């Protein structure tokens, strides 16, 4: 589904990604962990071309993202992204946040988009909030709307960048629950998260990133309980202590 | 007493002033509408990735903001003899050019103040750059522009009084015409000031309310 070959990304002089190779299969859930500044967000943002790639190849569902002839907007509409700080559109209602993409990007009719939006809101447990504005929602509710907004584009892959780390602890569960449902329905997901419980329960594989490369990858239980790389060991001992 | 009042410039200058008031408002409004278009283009130009667009916009803004408006007015009317425009056109162009530069800064600041995540979220669902600006960034930025734009309206309104130097029949020019024959300078100018205040004070009050409501 996703193939990344020797991906490099620099910001000016600073090389942030130093050669990433990865294969992600359809319906797989990959969790990405690693210290701050290791390039996790940058990696994710390269996967939907929010950052332009310095060198290397990314292929998603048979499309070469690094091919200059590619329609970037088309790619982005097929790769959903959920942000740490939700980034909902504050001037639009919950439902409008969700229907904007289908209407403007896919040319879906307003009535149809509304139906899609309402059924997605039901799915994330917020059917009663369609006319609310984002500012009136809790963080957990906002993030669930953001997930619904991405899903409305019917993406092939969903990327999550620390979706629960801006939330109060008691609101994390609802969001993880929605993500778990999504995984069970067979969505291909790449999730930057330090929620170990989620990674172990839902994740098929974990990537440990450090200094711009994937230092270690493997089964979640193995990575968390029995890491091989000394860097992984020291990172985990820090976040678990 | 009342007869004296009715016979004074407080009342008798009004028909003259009224003519000037209309022209003052006309110049202000048309000049500002055009200035808003110019300011929106150059304000976005200053944020553009295209160097030449950014360069032109920056030079324009800096030149206008760095020179006195009176010099600009004289330059447009007398300096550009090659094009030989009428004084009313010169006045409208002067407001457009001058307000445009300040509005460019208002637009730039407002657009810049919108969280980068908004732009990214728009792009992430597949909107084009243009659609993201139009549906996501611009509506939010425009709200933040309203108070400073109202302020610019007040400034430009007052700036129109400078056009008396090129004999545009705005309100101050008409006042001068009147008191040059009757010598009731004090009374006539009081009326002129009252006119300005009747516009500027309510505008300020409305702006403050809007500001509080928008919470910006
Ligand atoms: N737009 C940018 N311009 C310059 N440097 C950047 C930019 N974005 C990220 N960086 C730098 O790239 C490095 C990796 O950042 P990135 O956000 O990918 O790390 P991260 O692993 O997601 O960290 P965190 O856990 O704190 O989110 C950091 O040193 C950061 O300062
Ligand atoms: Mg990050």
Coordinates of C-alpha atoms and ligand atoms in Angstrom, one line a residue:
Chain A
X1 CA 0.0 0.0 0.0
X2 CA 2.7 2.4 1.0
X3 CA 6.3 2.0 0.0
X4 CA 9.0 4.5 1.1
X5 CA 12.5 4.3 -0.4
X6 CA 15.5 6.2 0.9
X7 CA 13.4 9.2 1.9
X8 CA 15.4 12.3 2.7
X9 CA 14.1 15.6 3.9
X10 CA 16.0 18.8 4.7
X11 CA 15.0 22.2 6.0
X12 CA 17.7 24.3 4.5
X13 CA 20.9 23.0 6.1
X14 CA 19.1 20.8 8.6
X15 CA 18.6 17.2 7.5
X16 CA 15.6 15.9 9.4
X17 CA 15.0 12.6 7.6
X18 CA 18.1 10.7 6.7
X19 CA 17.0 7.9 4.6
X20 CA 13.7 6.2 5.6
X21 CA 12.7 2.9 4.1
X22 CA 9.4 1.4 5.0
X23 CA 6.7 -0.9 3.6
X24 CA 3.1 -0.6 4.9
X25 CA 0.6 -3.1 3.8
X26 CA -3.1 -2.6 3.1
X27 CA -5.1 -2.6 6.4
X28 CA -2.0 -2.5 8.5
X29 CA -1.8 -0.2 11.5
X30 CA 1.6 1.2 12.1
X31 CA 2.5 3.1 15.2
X32 CA 5.4 5.5 15.1
X33 CA 7.2 6.3 18.4
X34 CA 10.4 8.2 19.1
X35 CA 11.9 11.2 20.9
X36 CA 10.9 14.8 20.2
X37 CA 12.6 16.1 17.1
X38 CA 13.4 12.7 15.6
X39 CA 11.3 13.5 12.5
X40 CA 8.1 11.7 13.2
X41 CA 5.8 14.5 12.1
X42 CA 8.0 15.4 9.2
X43 CA 7.8 11.7 8.0
X44 CA 4.0 11.8 8.3
X45 CA 3.8 15.1 6.5
X46 CA 5.9 13.8 3.6
X47 CA 3.4 11.0 3.1
X48 CA 0.7 13.5 2.0
X49 CA 3.1 16.0 0.6
X50 CA 2.5 18.7 3.1
X51 CA 6.2 18.8 3.0
X52 CA 8.0 18.4 -0.3
X53 CA 10.4 15.6 -0.4
X54 CA 14.1 16.4 -0.8
X55 CA 15.0 13.0 -2.3
X56 CA 13.7 9.4 -2.3
X57 CA 10.5 7.8 -3.4
X58 CA 7.1 7.4 -1.9
X59 CA 4.5 5.2 -3.5
X60 CA 0.9 5.1 -2.2
X61 CA -1.6 2.7 -3.8
X62 CA 0.5 2.5 -7.0
X63 CA 1.0 6.2 -7.3
X64 CA 4.5 7.7 -7.2
X65 CA 4.1 10.8 -5.1
X66 CA 7.5 12.1 -6.1
X67 CA 6.5 12.1 -9.8
X68 CA 6.3 15.8 -10.7
X69 CA 3.3 15.1 -12.9
X70 CA 1.2 13.9 -10.0
X71 CA -1.9 15.8 -9.0
X72 CA -1.0 16.8 -5.4
X73 CA -4.5 17.6 -4.4
X74 CA -5.8 14.3 -5.7
X75 CA -3.2 12.5 -3.6
X76 CA -4.0 14.5 -0.5
X77 CA -7.7 13.8 -0.8
X78 CA -6.9 10.1 -0.7
X79 CA -4.6 10.4 2.3
X80 CA -6.4 11.6 5.4
X81 CA -4.5 13.5 8.1
X82 CA -5.5 14.1 11.7
X83 CA -3.5 16.7 13.6
X84 CA -2.4 17.0 17.1
X85 CA -4.3 20.4 17.5
X86 CA -7.3 19.3 15.5
X87 CA -7.2 22.3 13.1
X88 CA -11.0 22.4 12.7
X89 CA -12.3 25.4 10.8
X90 CA -13.7 27.6 13.6
X91 CA -15.9 29.7 11.2
X92 CA -17.8 26.6 10.1
X93 CA -20.2 24.3 11.9
X94 CA -19.2 20.8 12.7
X95 CA -21.2 19.5 9.7
X96 CA -19.7 22.2 7.4
X97 CA -16.3 21.2 8.5
X98 CA -17.0 17.7 7.3
X99 CA -18.8 18.5 4.0
X100 CA -16.5 21.1 2.7
X101 CA -14.0 18.6 1.3
X102 CA -16.6 16.3 -0.4
X103 CA -18.3 19.3 -2.0
X104 CA -15.3 21.3 -3.1
X105 CA -12.8 18.6 -3.9
X106 CA -15.0 15.7 -5.1
X107 CA -17.9 17.7 -6.4
X108 CA -20.5 15.8 -4.3
X109 CA -23.9 17.5 -4.1
X110 CA -24.7 19.4 -0.9
X111 CA -27.5 17.0 0.0
X112 CA -25.3 13.9 -0.5
X113 CA -22.4 15.5 1.4
X114 CA -24.8 16.2 4.3
X115 CA -25.8 12.6 4.4
X116 CA -22.2 11.5 4.4
X117 CA -21.4 14.0 7.2
X118 CA -24.3 13.0 9.4
X119 CA -23.5 9.3 9.1
X120 CA -19.9 10.0 10.0
X121 CA -20.9 12.1 13.0
X122 CA -23.0 9.2 14.1
X123 CA -20.1 6.9 13.8
X124 CA -17.9 9.1 16.0
X125 CA -20.7 9.5 18.5
X126 CA -21.4 13.2 17.8
X127 CA -24.7 13.0 15.9
X128 CA -26.2 15.7 18.1
X129 CA -23.4 18.2 17.4
X130 CA -23.8 18.8 13.7
X131 CA -24.8 22.5 14.0
X132 CA -22.4 23.3 16.8
X133 CA -19.3 25.4 16.2
X134 CA -15.9 23.8 17.1
X135 CA -15.2 26.3 19.9
X136 CA -18.1 24.9 21.9
X137 CA -16.7 21.3 21.8
X138 CA -14.3 19.6 24.1
X139 CA -10.9 18.5 22.8
X140 CA -12.0 14.9 22.5
X141 CA -15.1 15.9 20.6
X142 CA -13.0 18.2 18.3
X143 CA -10.6 15.4 17.5
X144 CA -13.5 13.1 16.6
X145 CA -14.9 15.7 14.3
X146 CA -11.5 16.1 12.7
X147 CA -11.4 12.3 12.2
X148 CA -14.8 12.5 10.6
X149 CA -13.7 15.3 8.4
X150 CA -10.8 13.2 7.0
X151 CA -13.0 10.2 6.6
X152 CA -15.5 12.2 4.5
X153 CA -13.0 12.1 1.7
X154 CA -13.0 8.3 1.8
X155 CA -9.3 8.1 2.0
X156 CA -7.2 5.0 1.4
X157 CA -4.8 5.7 4.2
X158 CA -5.2 7.7 7.4
X159 CA -2.3 9.5 9.1
X160 CA -2.5 10.6 12.7
X161 CA 0.0 12.9 14.3
X162 CA -0.2 12.5 18.1
X163 CA -4.0 12.7 18.0
X164 CA -4.5 12.4 21.7
X165 CA -1.5 14.2 23.1
X166 CA -3.3 17.6 23.4
X167 CA -6.2 16.1 25.2
X168 CA -7.1 15.9 28.9
X169 CA -6.5 12.3 30.0
X170 CA -10.1 11.5 30.5
X171 CA -10.9 12.4 26.9
X172 CA -8.3 10.3 25.3
X173 CA -10.3 7.1 25.5
X174 CA -13.2 8.2 23.3
X175 CA -10.8 9.2 20.5
X176 CA -8.8 6.0 20.8
X177 CA -12.1 4.1 20.6
X178 CA -13.0 5.7 17.3
X179 CA -9.5 4.9 16.0
X180 CA -9.8 1.3 17.1
X181 CA -13.1 0.9 15.2
X182 CA -11.5 2.4 12.2
X183 CA -8.6 -0.1 12.4
X184 CA -11.1 -3.0 12.8
X185 CA -12.9 -1.9 9.6
X186 CA -9.6 -2.4 7.8
X187 CA -8.4 1.2 7.4
X188 CA -4.7 1.5 6.7
X189 CA -3.3 3.7 9.4
X190 CA 0.0 5.4 10.4
X191 CA -0.2 6.7 13.9
X192 CA 2.4 8.8 15.7
X193 CA 1.5 8.0 19.3
X194 CA 3.0 7.2 22.6
X195 CA -0.2 5.5 23.8
X196 CA 1.4 2.1 24.4
X197 CA -1.9 0.4 25.2
X198 CA -3.3 1.4 21.9
X199 CA -0.1 0.4 20.0
X200 CA -0.1 -3.0 21.6
X201 CA -3.8 -3.7 21.2
X202 CA -4.4 -2.2 17.7
X203 CA -1.0 -1.8 16.2
X204 CA 0.4 -4.4 13.8
X205 CA 3.9 -2.9 13.9
X206 CA 5.8 -0.2 15.6
X207 CA 8.5 2.0 14.1
X208 CA 10.9 3.5 16.5
X209 CA 12.4 6.7 14.9
X210 CA 15.5 8.5 16.1
X211 CA 17.7 11.0 14.4
X212 CA 15.8 10.9 11.1
X213 CA 15.8 7.1 10.6
X214 CA 13.7 4.1 11.6
X215 CA 16.1 2.6 14.2
X216 CA 14.0 -0.4 15.0
X217 CA 10.7 -1.8 13.9
X218 CA 8.7 -4.8 14.9
X219 CA 5.7 -6.3 16.6
X220 CA 4.4 -3.9 19.3
X221 CA 4.7 -6.3 22.1
X222 CA 8.2 -7.2 21.2
X223 CA 9.3 -3.5 20.8
X224 CA 7.7 -2.4 24.1
X225 CA 8.6 -5.4 26.2
X226 CA 11.8 -6.5 24.7
X227 CA 13.5 -3.8 22.6
X228 CA 16.7 -4.8 20.9
X229 CA 18.3 -1.5 20.0
X230 CA 19.9 0.4 23.0
X231 CA 18.4 3.6 21.8
X232 CA 14.9 2.1 21.9
X233 CA 15.6 0.8 25.3
X234 CA 16.7 4.1 26.7
X235 CA 13.8 5.9 25.1
X236 CA 11.2 3.5 26.4
X237 CA 12.7 3.5 29.9
X238 CA 12.4 7.3 29.9
X239 CA 8.8 7.5 28.8
X240 CA 7.7 4.6 31.0
X241 CA 9.3 5.9 34.1
Chain B
X1 CA -31.6 85.7 19.0
X2 CA -33.0 82.9 16.9
X3 CA -33.1 85.2 13.9
X4 CA -29.4 86.0 14.4
X5 CA -28.7 82.3 14.5
X6 CA -30.7 81.6 11.3
X7 CA -28.8 84.4 9.6
X8 CA -25.4 83.2 10.6
X9 CA -22.9 80.8 8.9
X10 CA -24.0 78.0 11.2
X11 CA -27.1 77.8 9.0
X12 CA -26.4 79.7 5.8
X13 CA -23.2 77.8 5.0
X14 CA -25.0 74.5 5.0
X15 CA -26.1 74.4 1.3
X16 CA -22.4 75.0 0.3
X17 CA -21.1 72.5 2.8
X18 CA -23.7 69.9 1.8
X19 CA -22.3 69.9 -1.7
X20 CA -18.8 69.4 -0.3
X21 CA -19.9 66.7 2.1
X22 CA -21.3 64.7 -0.7
X23 CA -18.1 64.9 -2.6
X24 CA -16.0 64.1 0.5
X25 CA -18.1 60.9 1.1
X26 CA -17.9 60.0 -2.6
X27 CA -14.1 60.3 -2.8
X28 CA -13.7 58.4 0.5
X29 CA -16.0 55.5 -0.4
X30 CA -14.9 55.0 -4.0
X31 CA -11.2 55.5 -3.1
X32 CA -11.4 53.0 -0.2
X33 CA -13.2 50.4 -2.3
X34 CA -10.5 50.6 -4.9
X35 CA -7.9 50.8 -2.2
X36 CA -9.2 47.7 -0.6
X37 CA -8.8 45.8 -3.9
X38 CA -5.3 47.2 -4.3
X39 CA -4.5 46.5 -0.7
X40 CA -5.8 42.9 -0.8
X41 CA -3.7 42.2 -3.9
X42 CA -0.5 43.8 -2.6
X43 CA -1.1 42.5 1.0
X44 CA -1.3 38.9 -0.3
X45 CA 1.6 39.8 -2.6
X46 CA 3.8 40.5 0.4
X47 CA 3.1 37.0 1.6
X48 CA 3.5 35.4 -1.9
X49 CA 6.2 32.9 -2.6
X50 CA 6.8 34.6 -5.9
X51 CA 9.7 37.0 -5.4
X52 CA 8.8 39.6 -8.0
X53 CA 5.2 39.9 -6.7
X54 CA 6.6 40.2 -3.2
X55 CA 9.2 42.8 -4.3
X56 CA 6.7 45.0 -6.1
X57 CA 4.3 44.9 -3.2
X58 CA 6.9 45.7 -0.7
X59 CA 8.3 48.7 -2.6
X60 CA 4.8 50.1 -3.1
X61 CA 3.9 49.8 0.6
X62 CA 7.2 51.3 1.8
X63 CA 7.1 54.2 -0.7
X64 CA 3.6 55.2 0.2
X65 CA 4.0 54.7 3.9
X66 CA 7.3 56.6 3.9
X67 CA 6.1 59.7 2.2
X68 CA 3.6 62.4 3.2
X69 CA 0.1 62.1 1.7
X70 CA 0.2 65.8 0.7
X71 CA 3.2 65.1 -1.4
X72 CA 1.5 62.2 -2.9
X73 CA -1.6 64.2 -3.8
X74 CA 0.5 67.0 -5.4
X75 CA 2.6 64.4 -7.2
X76 CA -0.4 62.7 -8.7
X77 CA -2.1 65.9 -9.8
X78 CA 0.7 68.2 -10.8
X79 CA 3.6 65.7 -11.1
X80 CA 2.0 63.4 -13.6
X81 CA 1.4 66.1 -16.2
X82 CA 1.9 63.5 -18.9
X83 CA -1.5 61.9 -18.1
X84 CA -3.3 65.1 -17.2
X85 CA -6.1 63.8 -15.1
X86 CA -8.9 65.8 -13.6
X87 CA -8.7 66.8 -9.9
X88 CA -11.5 64.5 -8.9
X89 CA -9.8 61.5 -10.5
X90 CA -6.5 62.6 -8.9
X91 CA -8.2 62.7 -5.5
X92 CA -9.7 59.2 -5.9
X93 CA -6.4 57.8 -7.1
X94 CA -4.6 59.4 -4.2
X95 CA -7.0 57.8 -1.6
X96 CA -6.8 54.5 -3.4
X97 CA -3.0 54.5 -3.5
X98 CA -2.5 55.8 0.0
X99 CA -5.1 53.7 1.7
X100 CA -4.1 50.7 -0.4
X101 CA -0.7 50.6 1.2
X102 CA -2.1 50.7 4.7
X103 CA -4.8 48.2 3.9
X104 CA -2.0 45.9 2.4
X105 CA -0.5 45.9 5.9
X106 CA -3.9 45.2 7.4
X107 CA -4.5 42.3 5.0
X108 CA -1.0 40.9 5.4
X109 CA -1.2 41.0 9.2
X110 CA -4.7 39.4 9.3
X111 CA -3.8 36.6 6.9
X112 CA -0.5 36.0 8.7
X113 CA -2.3 35.8 12.0
X114 CA -4.4 32.8 11.0
X115 CA -2.9 29.7 12.4
X116 CA -0.8 27.8 9.9
X117 CA -2.7 24.6 10.9
X118 CA -5.8 26.1 9.2
X119 CA -4.0 26.2 5.9
X120 CA -2.6 22.7 6.3
X121 CA -5.9 21.2 7.3
X122 CA -7.4 22.7 4.1
X123 CA -4.7 21.3 1.9
X124 CA -4.8 18.0 3.7
X125 CA -8.4 17.4 2.6
X126 CA -7.4 18.1 -0.9
X127 CA -8.4 21.8 -1.4
X128 CA -6.2 23.7 -3.8
X129 CA -4.2 26.7 -2.6
X130 CA -6.8 29.0 -4.0
X131 CA -9.8 27.1 -2.4
X132 CA -7.9 27.0 0.9
X133 CA -7.5 30.8 0.8
X134 CA -11.0 31.4 -0.3
X135 CA -12.9 29.1 2.0
X136 CA -10.6 28.8 5.0
X137 CA -8.1 31.5 5.5
X138 CA -9.7 34.6 4.0
X139 CA -13.1 34.4 5.8
X140 CA -11.3 34.1 9.2
X141 CA -8.8 36.8 8.2
X142 CA -11.5 39.2 7.0
X143 CA -13.1 39.2 10.4
X144 CA -9.9 40.4 11.9
X145 CA -9.6 43.1 9.3
X146 CA -12.9 44.8 10.1
X147 CA -11.7 46.9 13.0
X148 CA -8.5 48.2 11.4
X149 CA -10.4 48.8 8.1
X150 CA -12.9 50.9 10.0
X151 CA -10.0 52.8 11.4
X152 CA -8.6 53.4 7.9
X153 CA -12.0 54.7 6.8
X154 CA -11.8 57.4 9.5
X155 CA -8.2 58.3 8.4
X156 CA -9.0 58.4 4.7
X157 CA -12.1 60.5 5.4
X158 CA -10.0 63.1 7.1
X159 CA -7.3 62.9 4.4
X160 CA -9.8 64.0 1.8
X161 CA -9.6 67.5 3.3
X162 CA -6.1 67.7 1.8
X163 CA -7.7 67.8 -1.7
X164 CA -8.6 71.4 -1.1
X165 CA -5.0 72.2 -2.3
X166 CA -5.9 70.9 -5.8
X167 CA -9.3 72.6 -5.7
X168 CA -11.4 69.6 -5.3
X169 CA -14.8 70.8 -4.0
X170 CA -14.8 68.6 -0.9
X171 CA -16.2 70.0 2.3
X172 CA -13.2 72.0 3.5
X173 CA -12.7 73.6 0.1
X174 CA -16.4 74.5 0.0
X175 CA -16.1 76.0 3.5
X176 CA -13.2 78.2 2.4
X177 CA -15.1 79.4 -0.6
X178 CA -17.9 80.3 1.8
X179 CA -15.9 82.2 4.4
X180 CA -13.8 84.0 1.8
X181 CA -16.8 86.0 1.0
X182 CA -18.5 86.2 4.4
X183 CA -15.5 86.1 6.7
X184 CA -17.4 84.0 9.2
X185 CA -14.3 81.7 9.5
X186 CA -15.0 80.4 13.0
X187 CA -18.6 79.5 12.4
X188 CA -18.0 77.8 9.1
X189 CA -15.1 75.7 10.4
X190 CA -17.2 74.7 13.4
X191 CA -19.7 73.3 11.0
X192 CA -17.0 71.4 9.1
X193 CA -15.7 69.9 12.3
X194 CA -19.2 68.9 13.3
X195 CA -19.6 67.1 10.0
X196 CA -16.4 65.1 10.5
X197 CA -17.3 64.2 14.0
X198 CA -20.8 63.1 13.1
X199 CA -19.2 60.5 10.9
X200 CA -16.1 59.6 12.9
X201 CA -17.6 59.2 16.4
X202 CA -20.4 56.8 15.5
X203 CA -17.9 54.9 13.4
X204 CA -15.6 54.5 16.4
X205 CA -18.4 53.4 18.6
X206 CA -19.6 50.8 16.1
X207 CA -16.1 49.6 15.7
X208 CA -15.6 49.1 19.4
X209 CA -18.8 47.1 19.6
X210 CA -17.8 45.0 16.6
X211 CA -14.4 44.5 18.1
X212 CA -15.9 43.2 21.3
X213 CA -18.3 41.0 19.5
X214 CA -15.6 39.5 17.3
X215 CA -13.3 39.1 20.2
X216 CA -10.2 39.8 18.1
Ligands
LIG1 N1 9.2 23.8 8.8 C1 10.3 23.6 9.4 N2 11.4 24.4 9.2 C2 12.6 24.1 9.8 N3 12.8 23.1 10.7 C3 11.8 22.2 10.9 C4 10.5 22.4 10.3 N4 9.6 21.5 10.7 C5 10.4 20.7 11.5 N5 11.6 21.1 11.7 C6 12.7 20.5 12.4 O1 12.8 19.2 12.1 C7 13.1 18.4 13.2 C8 12.1 17.2 13.3 O2 10.8 17.8 13.6 P1 9.5 16.9 13.7 O3 8.4 17.8 14.0 O4 9.4 16.0 12.5 O5 9.9 16.0 15.0 P2 8.9 15.1 15.8 O6 9.6 13.8 15.9 O7 7.5 15.1 15.3 O8 9.0 15.7 17.3 P3 7.8 15.9 18.4 O9 7.7 14.6 19.1 O10 8.3 17.0 19.2 O11 6.5 16.3 17.6 C9 13.1 19.3 14.4 O12 14.4 19.6 14.7 C10 12.4 20.5 13.9 O13 12.9 21.7 14.6
LIG2 MG1 5.7 15.9 16.0

